PDB file of C-alpha atoms in Angstrom:
ATOM      1  CA  MET A  12     -17.029 -14.270  -9.642  1.00 50.00           C
ATOM      2  CA  THR A  13     -15.552 -15.139 -13.043  1.00 52.00           C
ATOM      3  CA  GLY A  14     -14.655 -11.476 -13.479  1.00 50.00           C
ATOM      4  CA  VAL A  15     -12.728 -11.600 -10.177  1.00 55.00           C
ATOM      5  CA  LEU A  16     -10.991 -14.686 -11.258  1.00 61.00           C
ATOM      6  CA  SER A  17     -10.120 -13.107 -14.422  1.00 64.00           C
ATOM      7  CA  GLY A  18      -8.925 -10.090 -12.957  1.00 61.00           C
ATOM      8  CA  PHE A  19      -6.634 -11.928 -10.371  1.00 66.00           C
ATOM      9  CA  SER A  20      -5.436 -14.153 -13.201  1.00 74.00           C
ATOM     10  CA  ILE A  21      -4.202 -11.070 -15.300  1.00 77.00           C
ATOM     11  CA  ILE A  22      -2.321  -9.857 -12.186  1.00 73.00           C
ATOM     12  CA  TRP A  23      -0.831 -13.166 -11.341  1.00 78.00           C
ATOM     13  CA  VAL A  24       0.302 -13.918 -15.019  1.00 85.00           C
ATOM     14  CA  VAL A  25       2.350 -10.364 -14.997  1.00 85.00           C
ATOM     15  CA  ILE A  26       3.784 -11.214 -11.430  1.00 81.00           C
ATOM     16  CA  LEU A  27       5.137 -14.566 -12.636  1.00 89.00           C
ATOM     17  CA  VAL A  28       6.457 -12.952 -15.884  1.00 93.00           C
ATOM     18  CA  GLY A  29       8.474 -10.393 -13.397  1.00 89.00           C
ATOM     19  CA  TYR A  30       9.500 -13.550 -11.292  1.00 89.00           C
ATOM     20  CA  PHE A  31      11.054 -15.329 -14.065  1.00 92.00           C
ATOM     21  CA  VAL A  32      12.550 -12.071 -15.524  1.00 93.00           C
ATOM     22  CA  GLY A  33      14.224 -11.735 -11.956  1.00 90.00           C
ATOM     23  CA  ARG A  34      15.310 -15.518 -11.950  1.00 91.00           C
ATOM     24  CA  THR A  35      17.005 -15.272 -15.441  1.00 91.00           C
ATOM     25  CA  GLY A  36      18.473 -11.919 -14.682  1.00 89.00           C
ATOM     26  CA  VAL A  37      17.209 -10.430 -17.814  1.00 89.00           C
ATOM     27  CA  LEU A  38      17.201  -6.967 -16.407  1.00 88.00           C
ATOM     28  CA  GLY A  39      20.374  -7.272 -14.366  1.00 86.00           C
ATOM     29  CA  GLU A  40      20.850  -6.745 -10.764  1.00 82.00           C
ATOM     30  CA  GLN A  41      19.204  -3.236 -10.724  1.00 85.00           C
ATOM     31  CA  GLY A  42      16.080  -4.277 -12.771  1.00 84.00           C
ATOM     32  CA  ARG A  43      13.592  -4.120  -9.844  1.00 80.00           C
ATOM     33  CA  TRP A  44      15.161  -0.824  -8.515  1.00 81.00           C
ATOM     34  CA  VAL A  45      14.881   0.786 -11.954  1.00 87.00           C
ATOM     35  CA  LEU A  46      11.224  -0.502 -12.454  1.00 86.00           C
ATOM     36  CA  ASN A  47      10.341   0.750  -8.897  1.00 78.00           C
ATOM     37  CA  ARG A  48      11.796   4.170  -9.369  1.00 81.00           C
ATOM     38  CA  LEU A  49      10.114   4.363 -12.876  1.00 86.00           C
ATOM     39  CA  THR A  50       6.831   3.695 -11.507  1.00 81.00           C
ATOM     40  CA  PHE A  51       7.130   5.838  -8.170  1.00 76.00           C
ATOM     41  CA  PHE A  52       8.712   9.128  -9.859  1.00 85.00           C
ATOM     42  CA  VAL A  53       7.213   8.974 -13.402  1.00 88.00           C
ATOM     43  CA  ALA A  54       4.423   6.470 -14.136  1.00 86.00           C
ATOM     44  CA  SER A  55       2.413   6.155 -11.182  1.00 79.00           C
ATOM     45  CA  PRO A  56       1.988   9.959 -10.730  1.00 85.00           C
ATOM     46  CA  ALA A  57       0.676  10.263 -14.113  1.00 88.00           C
ATOM     47  CA  LEU A  58      -1.633   7.472 -13.531  1.00 82.00           C
ATOM     48  CA  LEU A  59      -3.024   9.094 -10.244  1.00 78.00           C
ATOM     49  CA  PHE A  60      -3.458  12.320 -12.035  1.00 86.00           C
ATOM     50  CA  MET A  61      -5.454  10.683 -14.898  1.00 84.00           C
ATOM     51  CA  THR A  62      -7.509   8.683 -12.291  1.00 76.00           C
ATOM     52  CA  ILE A  63      -8.357  11.394  -9.942  1.00 75.00           C
ATOM     53  CA  ALA A  64      -8.759  14.135 -12.615  1.00 80.00           C
ATOM     54  CA  ASP A  65     -11.484  11.932 -14.221  1.00 76.00           C
ATOM     55  CA  SER A  66     -13.126  10.996 -10.992  1.00 70.00           C
ATOM     56  CA  GLU A  67     -15.931  12.324  -8.713  1.00 73.00           C
ATOM     57  CA  PRO A  68     -14.133  14.463  -5.985  1.00 71.00           C
ATOM     58  CA  THR A  69     -16.614  13.221  -3.416  1.00 68.00           C
ATOM     59  CA  GLN A  70     -15.401   9.732  -4.000  1.00 69.00           C
ATOM     60  CA  VAL A  71     -11.761  10.590  -3.317  1.00 72.00           C
ATOM     61  CA  LEU A  72     -12.498  12.819  -0.253  1.00 79.00           C
ATOM     62  CA  GLY A  73     -15.675  10.778   0.775  1.00 85.00           C
ATOM     63  CA  PRO A  74     -16.260   7.850   3.089  1.00 91.00           C
ATOM     64  CA  LEU A  75     -13.555   5.594   1.518  1.00 91.00           C
ATOM     65  CA  LEU A  76     -10.887   8.173   2.749  1.00 91.00           C
ATOM     66  CA  TRP A  77     -12.426   8.032   6.334  1.00 95.00           C
ATOM     67  CA  ILE A  78     -12.649   4.205   6.310  1.00 96.00           C
ATOM     68  CA  ALA A  79      -8.984   4.015   5.303  1.00 94.00           C
ATOM     69  CA  THR A  80      -7.905   6.227   7.919  1.00 95.00           C
ATOM     70  CA  ILE A  81     -10.007   4.746  10.722  1.00 96.00           C
ATOM     71  CA  SER A  82      -9.231   1.039   9.818  1.00 96.00           C
ATOM     72  CA  ALA A  83      -5.533   1.543   9.437  1.00 96.00           C
ATOM     73  CA  SER A  84      -5.417   3.503  12.717  1.00 95.00           C
ATOM     74  CA  LEU A  85      -7.495   0.974  14.563  1.00 97.00           C
ATOM     75  CA  THR A  86      -5.419  -1.933  13.315  1.00 97.00           C
ATOM     76  CA  ALA A  87      -2.160  -0.179  14.455  1.00 95.00           C
ATOM     77  CA  VAL A  88      -3.532   0.532  17.838  1.00 95.00           C
ATOM     78  CA  VAL A  89      -4.788  -3.022  18.355  1.00 94.00           C
ATOM     79  CA  TYR A  90      -1.325  -4.464  17.244  1.00 93.00           C
ATOM     80  CA  HIS A  91       0.145  -2.173  19.749  1.00 90.00           C
ATOM     81  CA  LEU A  92      -2.119  -3.315  22.651  1.00 90.00           C
ATOM     82  CA  ALA A  93      -1.890  -6.913  21.623  1.00 88.00           C
ATOM     83  CA  THR A  94       1.820  -7.048  21.581  1.00 88.00           C
ATOM     84  CA  PHE A  95       2.956  -4.460  24.182  1.00 84.00           C
ATOM     85  CA  LYS A  96       3.537  -6.960  27.217  1.00 83.00           C
ATOM     86  CA  TRP A  97       3.952 -10.032  25.292  1.00 85.00           C
ATOM     87  CA  LEU A  98       6.574  -8.967  22.843  1.00 84.00           C
ATOM     88  CA  LYS A  99       9.231  -6.927  24.363  1.00 80.00           C
ATOM     89  CA  ARG A 100      10.513  -4.721  21.498  1.00 87.00           C
ATOM     90  CA  THR A 101      11.789  -1.142  21.520  1.00 86.00           C
ATOM     91  CA  PRO A 102       9.393   1.524  20.705  1.00 87.00           C
ATOM     92  CA  ALA A 103      10.748   2.288  17.258  1.00 87.00           C
ATOM     93  CA  GLU A 104      10.526  -1.608  16.501  1.00 90.00           C
ATOM     94  CA  ARG A 105       6.997  -1.620  17.778  1.00 92.00           C
ATOM     95  CA  ILE A 106       6.103   1.521  15.522  1.00 92.00           C
ATOM     96  CA  ILE A 107       7.596  -0.562  12.397  1.00 91.00           C
ATOM     97  CA  ALA A 108       5.632  -3.597  13.244  1.00 93.00           C
ATOM     98  CA  ALA A 109       2.251  -1.692  13.555  1.00 94.00           C
ATOM     99  CA  MET A 110       3.152  -0.025  10.307  1.00 93.00           C
ATOM    100  CA  SER A 111       3.599  -3.467   8.602  1.00 93.00           C
ATOM    101  CA  ALA A 112       0.325  -4.534  10.096  1.00 94.00           C
ATOM    102  CA  SER A 113      -1.605  -1.641   8.886  1.00 95.00           C
ATOM    103  CA  THR A 114      -0.191   0.045   5.704  1.00 92.00           C
ATOM    104  CA  VAL A 115      -1.190  -1.288   2.410  1.00 92.00           C
ATOM    105  CA  ASN A 116       0.462  -1.867  -0.876  1.00 84.00           C
ATOM    106  CA  SER A 117      -1.782   0.678  -2.465  1.00 79.00           C
ATOM    107  CA  ALA A 118       0.160   1.594  -5.468  1.00 70.00           C
ATOM    108  CA  ASN A 119       1.981  -1.793  -6.691  1.00 70.00           C
ATOM    109  CA  LEU A 120      -1.112  -4.013  -6.190  1.00 75.00           C
ATOM    110  CA  GLY A 121      -3.968  -1.545  -5.138  1.00 80.00           C
ATOM    111  CA  LEU A 122      -4.080   0.169  -8.666  1.00 77.00           C
ATOM    112  CA  PRO A 123      -3.991  -3.125 -10.527  1.00 80.00           C
ATOM    113  CA  ILE A 124      -6.557  -4.737  -8.285  1.00 80.00           C
ATOM    114  CA  ALA A 125      -8.817  -1.738  -8.479  1.00 82.00           C
ATOM    115  CA  LEU A 126      -8.659  -1.729 -12.065  1.00 80.00           C
ATOM    116  CA  TYR A 127      -8.976  -5.526 -12.917  1.00 77.00           C
ATOM    117  CA  VAL A 128     -11.184  -6.631  -9.901  1.00 76.00           C
ATOM    118  CA  LEU A 129     -13.268  -3.493  -8.977  1.00 80.00           C
ATOM    119  CA  GLY A 130     -13.275  -1.974 -12.390  1.00 81.00           C
ATOM    120  CA  ASP A 131     -12.093   1.531 -11.312  1.00 79.00           C
ATOM    121  CA  MET A 132      -8.680   2.659 -10.442  1.00 77.00           C
ATOM    122  CA  SER A 133     -10.415   5.591  -8.198  1.00 79.00           C
ATOM    123  CA  HIS A 134     -11.037   3.199  -5.694  1.00 84.00           C
ATOM    124  CA  ALA A 135      -7.508   3.091  -4.716  1.00 85.00           C
ATOM    125  CA  ALA A 136      -6.979   6.818  -4.809  1.00 81.00           C
ATOM    126  CA  PRO A 137      -8.212   7.659  -1.359  1.00 87.00           C
ATOM    127  CA  VAL A 138      -5.968   5.144   0.336  1.00 88.00           C
ATOM    128  CA  ILE A 139      -3.017   6.281  -1.411  1.00 82.00           C
ATOM    129  CA  LEU A 140      -3.809   9.892  -0.457  1.00 79.00           C
ATOM    130  CA  PHE A 141      -4.189   9.045   3.162  1.00 84.00           C
ATOM    131  CA  GLN A 142      -1.245   6.852   3.366  1.00 83.00           C
ATOM    132  CA  LEU A 143       1.251   9.357   1.602  1.00 75.00           C
ATOM    133  CA  ALA A 144      -0.310  12.656   2.934  1.00 73.00           C
ATOM    134  CA  LEU A 145      -0.977  11.583   6.467  1.00 79.00           C
ATOM    135  CA  TYR A 146      -0.198   8.256   7.646  1.00 83.00           C
ATOM    136  CA  GLN A 147       3.414   7.986   6.598  1.00 77.00           C
ATOM    137  CA  PRO A 148       4.395  11.463   7.766  1.00 72.00           C
ATOM    138  CA  VAL A 149       2.876  10.780  11.133  1.00 81.00           C
ATOM    139  CA  ASN A 150       4.746   7.276  11.721  1.00 82.00           C
ATOM    140  CA  LEU A 151       8.061   9.026  10.518  1.00 74.00           C
ATOM    141  CA  ALA A 152       7.480  11.737  12.951  1.00 75.00           C
ATOM    142  CA  MET A 153       7.035   8.959  15.776  1.00 81.00           C
ATOM    143  CA  LEU A 154      10.000   7.201  14.541  1.00 78.00           C
ATOM    144  CA  ASP A 155      12.114  10.400  14.741  1.00 73.00           C
ATOM    145  CA  ALA A 156      10.868  11.034  18.269  1.00 74.00           C
ATOM    146  CA  THR A 157      11.877   7.441  19.433  1.00 77.00           C
ATOM    147  CA  THR A 158      15.364   7.191  18.054  1.00 71.00           C
ATOM    148  CA  LEU A 159      18.307   9.386  18.900  1.00 57.00           C
ATOM    149  CA  THR A 160      19.398   9.848  15.264  1.00 55.00           C
ATOM    150  CA  HIS A 161      17.599  11.055  12.019  1.00 51.00           C
ATOM    151  CA  ARG A 162      15.671  13.622  13.716  1.00 57.00           C
ATOM    152  CA  THR A 163      13.504  15.604  11.442  1.00 61.00           C
ATOM    153  CA  THR A 164      11.655  18.871  11.934  1.00 66.00           C
ATOM    154  CA  PHE A 165       7.892  18.988  11.540  1.00 66.00           C
ATOM    155  CA  LEU A 166       8.612  21.576   8.583  1.00 72.00           C
ATOM    156  CA  ALA A 167      11.034  19.157   7.004  1.00 69.00           C
ATOM    157  CA  LEU A 168       8.276  16.450   7.090  1.00 64.00           C
ATOM    158  CA  LEU A 169       5.645  18.730   5.480  1.00 68.00           C
ATOM    159  CA  THR A 170       8.231  19.542   2.832  1.00 73.00           C
ATOM    160  CA  ALA A 171       9.049  16.048   2.053  1.00 66.00           C
ATOM    161  CA  THR A 172       5.477  15.185   1.793  1.00 65.00           C
ATOM    162  CA  ALA A 173       4.600  18.082  -0.574  1.00 71.00           C
ATOM    163  CA  LYS A 174       7.678  16.915  -2.877  1.00 74.00           C
ATOM    164  CA  ASN A 175       6.299  13.346  -3.072  1.00 71.00           C
ATOM    165  CA  PRO A 176       5.714  12.803  -6.868  1.00 81.00           C
ATOM    166  CA  MET A 177       2.432  10.700  -5.960  1.00 72.00           C
ATOM    167  CA  ILE A 178       1.273  13.472  -3.785  1.00 74.00           C
ATOM    168  CA  ILE A 179       1.815  15.854  -6.579  1.00 83.00           C
ATOM    169  CA  GLY A 180       0.185  13.793  -9.227  1.00 83.00           C
ATOM    170  CA  SER A 181      -2.930  13.350  -6.832  1.00 78.00           C
ATOM    171  CA  MET A 182      -3.346  16.919  -5.825  1.00 81.00           C
ATOM    172  CA  ALA A 183      -2.850  18.010  -9.440  1.00 86.00           C
ATOM    173  CA  GLY A 184      -5.629  15.492 -10.632  1.00 84.00           C
ATOM    174  CA  LEU A 185      -7.947  16.674  -7.424  1.00 80.00           C
ATOM    175  CA  VAL A 186      -7.457  20.298  -8.636  1.00 86.00           C
ATOM    176  CA  VAL A 187      -8.631  19.530 -12.036  1.00 87.00           C
ATOM    177  CA  ALA A 188     -11.399  17.233 -11.010  1.00 82.00           C
ATOM    178  CA  LEU A 189     -12.607  20.138  -8.542  1.00 82.00           C
ATOM    179  CA  SER A 190     -12.262  22.961 -10.902  1.00 87.00           C
ATOM    180  CA  GLY A 191     -13.806  20.942 -13.970  1.00 82.00           C
ATOM    181  CA  TRP A 192     -11.044  22.397 -16.118  1.00 86.00           C
ATOM    182  CA  GLN A 193     -10.725  20.403 -19.556  1.00 86.00           C
ATOM    183  CA  VAL A 194      -6.928  19.636 -19.847  1.00 87.00           C
ATOM    184  CA  PRO A 195      -5.845  20.288 -23.532  1.00 90.00           C
ATOM    185  CA  GLN A 196      -5.594  16.982 -25.314  1.00 90.00           C
ATOM    186  CA  LEU A 197      -1.915  17.717 -26.505  1.00 91.00           C
ATOM    187  CA  VAL A 198      -1.088  17.675 -22.841  1.00 89.00           C
ATOM    188  CA  LEU A 199      -3.304  14.913 -21.845  1.00 91.00           C
ATOM    189  CA  GLU A 200      -2.186  12.322 -24.442  1.00 92.00           C
ATOM    190  CA  PRO A 201       1.421  12.240 -23.365  1.00 93.00           C
ATOM    191  CA  ILE A 202       0.474  11.869 -19.581  1.00 93.00           C
ATOM    192  CA  GLU A 203      -1.867   9.127 -20.545  1.00 91.00           C
ATOM    193  CA  LEU A 204       0.863   7.277 -22.445  1.00 93.00           C
ATOM    194  CA  ILE A 205       3.261   7.436 -19.630  1.00 93.00           C
ATOM    195  CA  ALA A 206       0.579   6.416 -17.197  1.00 88.00           C
ATOM    196  CA  GLY A 207       0.083   3.145 -19.181  1.00 87.00           C
ATOM    197  CA  ALA A 208       3.458   1.964 -18.024  1.00 88.00           C
ATOM    198  CA  SER A 209       2.717   2.059 -14.549  1.00 82.00           C
ATOM    199  CA  ILE A 210       0.730  -1.202 -13.772  1.00 79.00           C
ATOM    200  CA  PRO A 211       2.825  -3.605 -15.928  1.00 86.00           C
ATOM    201  CA  ALA A 212       6.010  -2.056 -14.512  1.00 85.00           C
ATOM    202  CA  MET A 213       4.743  -2.329 -10.886  1.00 76.00           C
ATOM    203  CA  LEU A 214       3.648  -5.816 -11.256  1.00 79.00           C
ATOM    204  CA  LEU A 215       6.839  -6.889 -12.983  1.00 86.00           C
ATOM    205  CA  ALA A 216       8.919  -5.203 -10.249  1.00 81.00           C
ATOM    206  CA  PHE A 217       6.660  -6.937  -7.775  1.00 74.00           C
ATOM    207  CA  GLY A 218       7.433 -10.280  -9.285  1.00 80.00           C
ATOM    208  CA  ILE A 219      11.340  -9.853  -9.472  1.00 83.00           C
ATOM    209  CA  SER A 220      11.029  -8.961  -5.699  1.00 74.00           C
ATOM    210  CA  LEU A 221       9.818 -12.579  -4.865  1.00 74.00           C
ATOM    211  CA  VAL A 222      13.181 -14.239  -6.077  1.00 81.00           C
ATOM    212  CA  GLY A 223      14.978 -15.753  -3.202  1.00 73.00           C
ATOM    213  CA  SER A 224      12.611 -14.421  -0.391  1.00 67.00           C
ATOM    214  CA  LYS A 225      12.521 -16.707   2.803  1.00 70.00           C
ATOM    215  CA  PRO A 226      10.116 -15.406   5.467  1.00 67.00           C
ATOM    216  CA  LEU A 227       9.649 -16.771   9.024  1.00 67.00           C
ATOM    217  CA  ASP A 228      13.250 -17.772   9.313  1.00 65.00           C
ATOM    218  CA  ARG A 229      13.439 -19.331  12.968  1.00 68.00           C
ATOM    219  CA  ALA A 230      17.085 -17.746  13.581  1.00 62.00           C
ATOM    220  CA  THR A 231      15.432 -14.159  13.338  1.00 67.00           C
ATOM    221  CA  GLY A 232      13.577 -14.334  16.578  1.00 71.00           C
ATOM    222  CA  ARG A 233      10.831 -12.352  15.118  1.00 81.00           C
ATOM    223  CA  ARG A 234       8.481 -14.897  14.067  1.00 85.00           C
ATOM    224  CA  ALA A 235       5.594 -14.143  16.591  1.00 88.00           C
ATOM    225  CA  ASP A 236       5.894 -10.491  15.467  1.00 90.00           C
ATOM    226  CA  VAL A 237       5.675 -11.508  11.770  1.00 91.00           C
ATOM    227  CA  VAL A 238       2.682 -13.925  12.229  1.00 92.00           C
ATOM    228  CA  VAL A 239       0.648 -11.475  14.433  1.00 93.00           C
ATOM    229  CA  GLY A 240       1.336  -8.529  11.937  1.00 93.00           C
ATOM    230  CA  THR A 241       0.195 -10.936   8.880  1.00 94.00           C
ATOM    231  CA  VAL A 242      -3.045 -11.743  10.669  1.00 94.00           C
ATOM    232  CA  ALA A 243      -3.719  -8.152  11.630  1.00 95.00           C
ATOM    233  CA  LYS A 244      -2.992  -7.105   8.160  1.00 95.00           C
ATOM    234  CA  LEU A 245      -4.864  -9.754   6.292  1.00 94.00           C
ATOM    235  CA  VAL A 246      -7.862 -10.468   8.670  1.00 94.00           C
ATOM    236  CA  LEU A 247      -8.332  -7.555  11.378  1.00 95.00           C
ATOM    237  CA  HIS A 248      -7.723  -4.603   8.810  1.00 96.00           C
ATOM    238  CA  PRO A 249     -10.563  -5.839   6.319  1.00 94.00           C
ATOM    239  CA  LEU A 250     -12.732  -6.715   9.008  1.00 94.00           C
ATOM    240  CA  ILE A 251     -12.679  -3.167  10.427  1.00 96.00           C
ATOM    241  CA  ALA A 252     -13.080  -1.741   7.307  1.00 96.00           C
ATOM    242  CA  TRP A 253     -16.237  -4.051   6.446  1.00 94.00           C
ATOM    243  CA  LEU A 254     -17.595  -2.963   9.940  1.00 96.00           C
ATOM    244  CA  LEU A 255     -16.986   0.687   9.135  1.00 96.00           C
ATOM    245  CA  ALA A 256     -18.317   0.676   5.522  1.00 95.00           C
ATOM    246  CA  ALA A 257     -21.554  -1.685   6.300  1.00 93.00           C
ATOM    247  CA  PHE A 258     -22.549  -0.291   9.449  1.00 95.00           C
ATOM    248  CA  VAL A 259     -21.060   3.054  10.366  1.00 95.00           C
ATOM    249  CA  PHE A 260     -21.066   4.913   6.932  1.00 94.00           C
ATOM    250  CA  GLN A 261     -23.662   2.290   5.598  1.00 94.00           C
ATOM    251  CA  LEU A 262     -22.381   2.413   1.986  1.00 92.00           C
ATOM    252  CA  SER A 263     -23.808   0.481  -0.980  1.00 91.00           C
ATOM    253  CA  THR A 264     -22.640  -2.732  -1.726  1.00 89.00           C
ATOM    254  CA  PRO A 265     -19.913  -1.822  -4.279  1.00 88.00           C
ATOM    255  CA  MET A 266     -18.357   0.509  -1.859  1.00 91.00           C
ATOM    256  CA  VAL A 267     -18.346  -1.867   0.962  1.00 92.00           C
ATOM    257  CA  ILE A 268     -16.488  -4.363  -1.458  1.00 89.00           C
ATOM    258  CA  SER A 269     -14.156  -1.750  -2.221  1.00 89.00           C
ATOM    259  CA  SER A 270     -13.267  -0.814   1.346  1.00 92.00           C
ATOM    260  CA  VAL A 271     -12.752  -4.539   2.295  1.00 92.00           C
ATOM    261  CA  ILE A 272     -10.696  -5.233  -0.792  1.00 89.00           C
ATOM    262  CA  MET A 273      -8.511  -2.250  -0.478  1.00 91.00           C
ATOM    263  CA  ALA A 274      -7.986  -2.988   3.278  1.00 93.00           C
ATOM    264  CA  GLY A 275      -7.086  -6.701   2.439  1.00 90.00           C
ATOM    265  CA  LEU A 276      -4.176  -5.573   0.353  1.00 89.00           C
ATOM    266  CA  PRO A 277      -0.600  -6.678   1.672  1.00 87.00           C
ATOM    267  CA  THR A 278       1.897  -4.758   3.537  1.00 90.00           C
ATOM    268  CA  ALA A 279       3.361  -1.821   1.510  1.00 83.00           C
ATOM    269  CA  GLN A 280       7.076  -2.569   0.460  1.00 74.00           C
ATOM    270  CA  ASN A 281       8.078   1.058   1.622  1.00 74.00           C
ATOM    271  CA  ILE A 282       7.816  -0.008   4.948  1.00 83.00           C
ATOM    272  CA  PHE A 283      10.849  -2.223   4.413  1.00 75.00           C
ATOM    273  CA  VAL A 284      12.646   0.757   3.095  1.00 67.00           C
ATOM    274  CA  THR A 285      11.608   2.951   6.248  1.00 77.00           C
ATOM    275  CA  ALA A 286      12.775   0.165   8.727  1.00 82.00           C
ATOM    276  CA  SER A 287      16.238   0.045   6.763  1.00 70.00           C
ATOM    277  CA  ARG A 288      16.495   3.693   7.066  1.00 71.00           C
ATOM    278  CA  TYR A 289      15.985   3.895  10.766  1.00 76.00           C
ATOM    279  CA  GLU A 290      17.702   0.336  11.411  1.00 78.00           C
ATOM    280  CA  GLN A 291      14.829  -0.730  13.352  1.00 83.00           C
ATOM    281  CA  GLY A 292      12.603  -3.704  12.654  1.00 84.00           C
ATOM    282  CA  VAL A 293      14.176  -4.648   9.547  1.00 80.00           C
ATOM    283  CA  VAL A 294      13.334  -8.256   9.718  1.00 82.00           C
ATOM    284  CA  ILE A 295       9.895  -7.761  11.024  1.00 88.00           C
ATOM    285  CA  ALA A 296       9.191  -5.342   7.947  1.00 84.00           C
ATOM    286  CA  LYS A 297      10.799  -7.546   5.291  1.00 81.00           C
ATOM    287  CA  ASP A 298       9.031 -10.897   6.402  1.00 86.00           C
ATOM    288  CA  THR A 299       5.717  -9.283   6.993  1.00 90.00           C
ATOM    289  CA  VAL A 300       5.776  -7.675   3.441  1.00 83.00           C
ATOM    290  CA  MET A 301       6.686 -10.939   1.950  1.00 81.00           C
ATOM    291  CA  LEU A 302       4.258 -13.123   3.804  1.00 88.00           C
ATOM    292  CA  THR A 303       1.352 -10.879   3.309  1.00 88.00           C
ATOM    293  CA  THR A 304       2.396 -10.546  -0.226  1.00 81.00           C
ATOM    294  CA  ILE A 305       2.292 -14.232  -0.757  1.00 80.00           C
ATOM    295  CA  CYS A 306      -1.208 -14.609   1.092  1.00 85.00           C
ATOM    296  CA  ALA A 307      -2.932 -11.606   0.123  1.00 79.00           C
ATOM    297  CA  ILE A 308      -4.097 -12.483  -3.305  1.00 75.00           C
ATOM    298  CA  PRO A 309      -5.645 -15.902  -2.184  1.00 82.00           C
ATOM    299  CA  VAL A 310      -7.097 -14.216   0.972  1.00 83.00           C
ATOM    300  CA  MET A 311      -8.686 -11.254  -1.327  1.00 77.00           C
ATOM    301  CA  MET A 312     -10.132 -13.948  -3.609  1.00 76.00           C
ATOM    302  CA  LEU A 313     -11.744 -15.430  -0.445  1.00 81.00           C
ATOM    303  CA  LEU A 314     -12.954 -12.205   0.410  1.00 77.00           C
ATOM    304  CA  ALA A 315     -14.294 -11.609  -3.065  1.00 72.00           C
ATOM    305  CA  SER A 316     -16.356 -14.781  -2.767  1.00 75.00           C
ATOM    306  CA  ILE A 317     -17.798 -14.077   0.628  1.00 77.00           C
ATOM    307  CA  LEU A 318     -18.864 -10.548  -0.630  1.00 73.00           C
ATOM    308  CA  GLY A 319     -20.181 -12.146  -3.711  1.00 68.00           C
ATOM    309  CA  ILE A 320     -18.432 -10.469  -6.479  1.00 61.00           C
TER     310      ILE A 320
END
C-alpha cells in the first residue's frame, strides 16, 4: 500500500504544479493546448513505441485487450438501457454520454498510473490500442449516422485512424516486438529522450485543465446525466472489469489488479473535443470529464486498498 500511496503522491504533486502554472498564467493562454499537442503528436507516440516494443506481444494482444473491449462496451450498453426512457435525449447526445461513461483517460493518466502504481507502462497499452483503433472510430461512425452534418465515409474513418500518431507509435512498437528486431541504439536513444517528456507534460496539462472548472451547474439541466455517467465510469466499469478478469478469464492477481485500475480511470478528455465537434452533449462531456477526474484518483486508491496493493 505504501508503494501505491507513493505512486499516487508523485502524480498528484505534478498535477498540482500544473494547476498552479495554470493559475499564474506562466505558460500563457495556450499553455495547456501546446502541452496536449506535444504529448499527443510527439512524446506519447514515442513513449508507446518504447513501451510496446519492449513488451511481450501476448500481453498487448491478450486478455487485457479483451477485458478493455468488453467492459467498455457493456458499460456503454448499460448506460443506454438505464437512461433511455428516463432521460429523454437525442441519439447523438446519448452516444456522447455513453462514451463519457465508458472511455478512459488511458494516455494522460493511464500511462503515469501504469508506471507509478502498477510498475509497468505496458499495462496501459491494450486499453490505448482498443480505444484508438476500434472504440473511437465506431462511436464516431455512430455519431455521423445520427447527425445531419459532418458525415464521414467508412474509408475516411479508417484513414483517420491509421494517421493517428498514437496508433502509429503503438503499431510500430508492436511490429518490433513481434519481429524481435533490435532497434539500433542511435535510433533508440532520441526516441527514448522524447518519450521522457510525455508523462510530465501530460500531468502538467491535466493540472492546468482543472483551473476554473465548475461541474454540476444546476442551470445546465444535465446533472442527472453527469451523475449517472460518473457512477458508471468509476463504479460499474471497474466492477465489470473485475468480474471478467477474475472469473471469466481467471487471470493472475496482478493482471486482475491491472484490469480494475485501468477501467477505473476517469473519462478521456477527448470526449469533450468530440462533443464540441458535433455540438452534441457538450455539457455532459465536459462535466463528466471534470467530475470523474476529480474523483478518480481517490476511487482508485480505494480500489487499490481493496485489492491489496
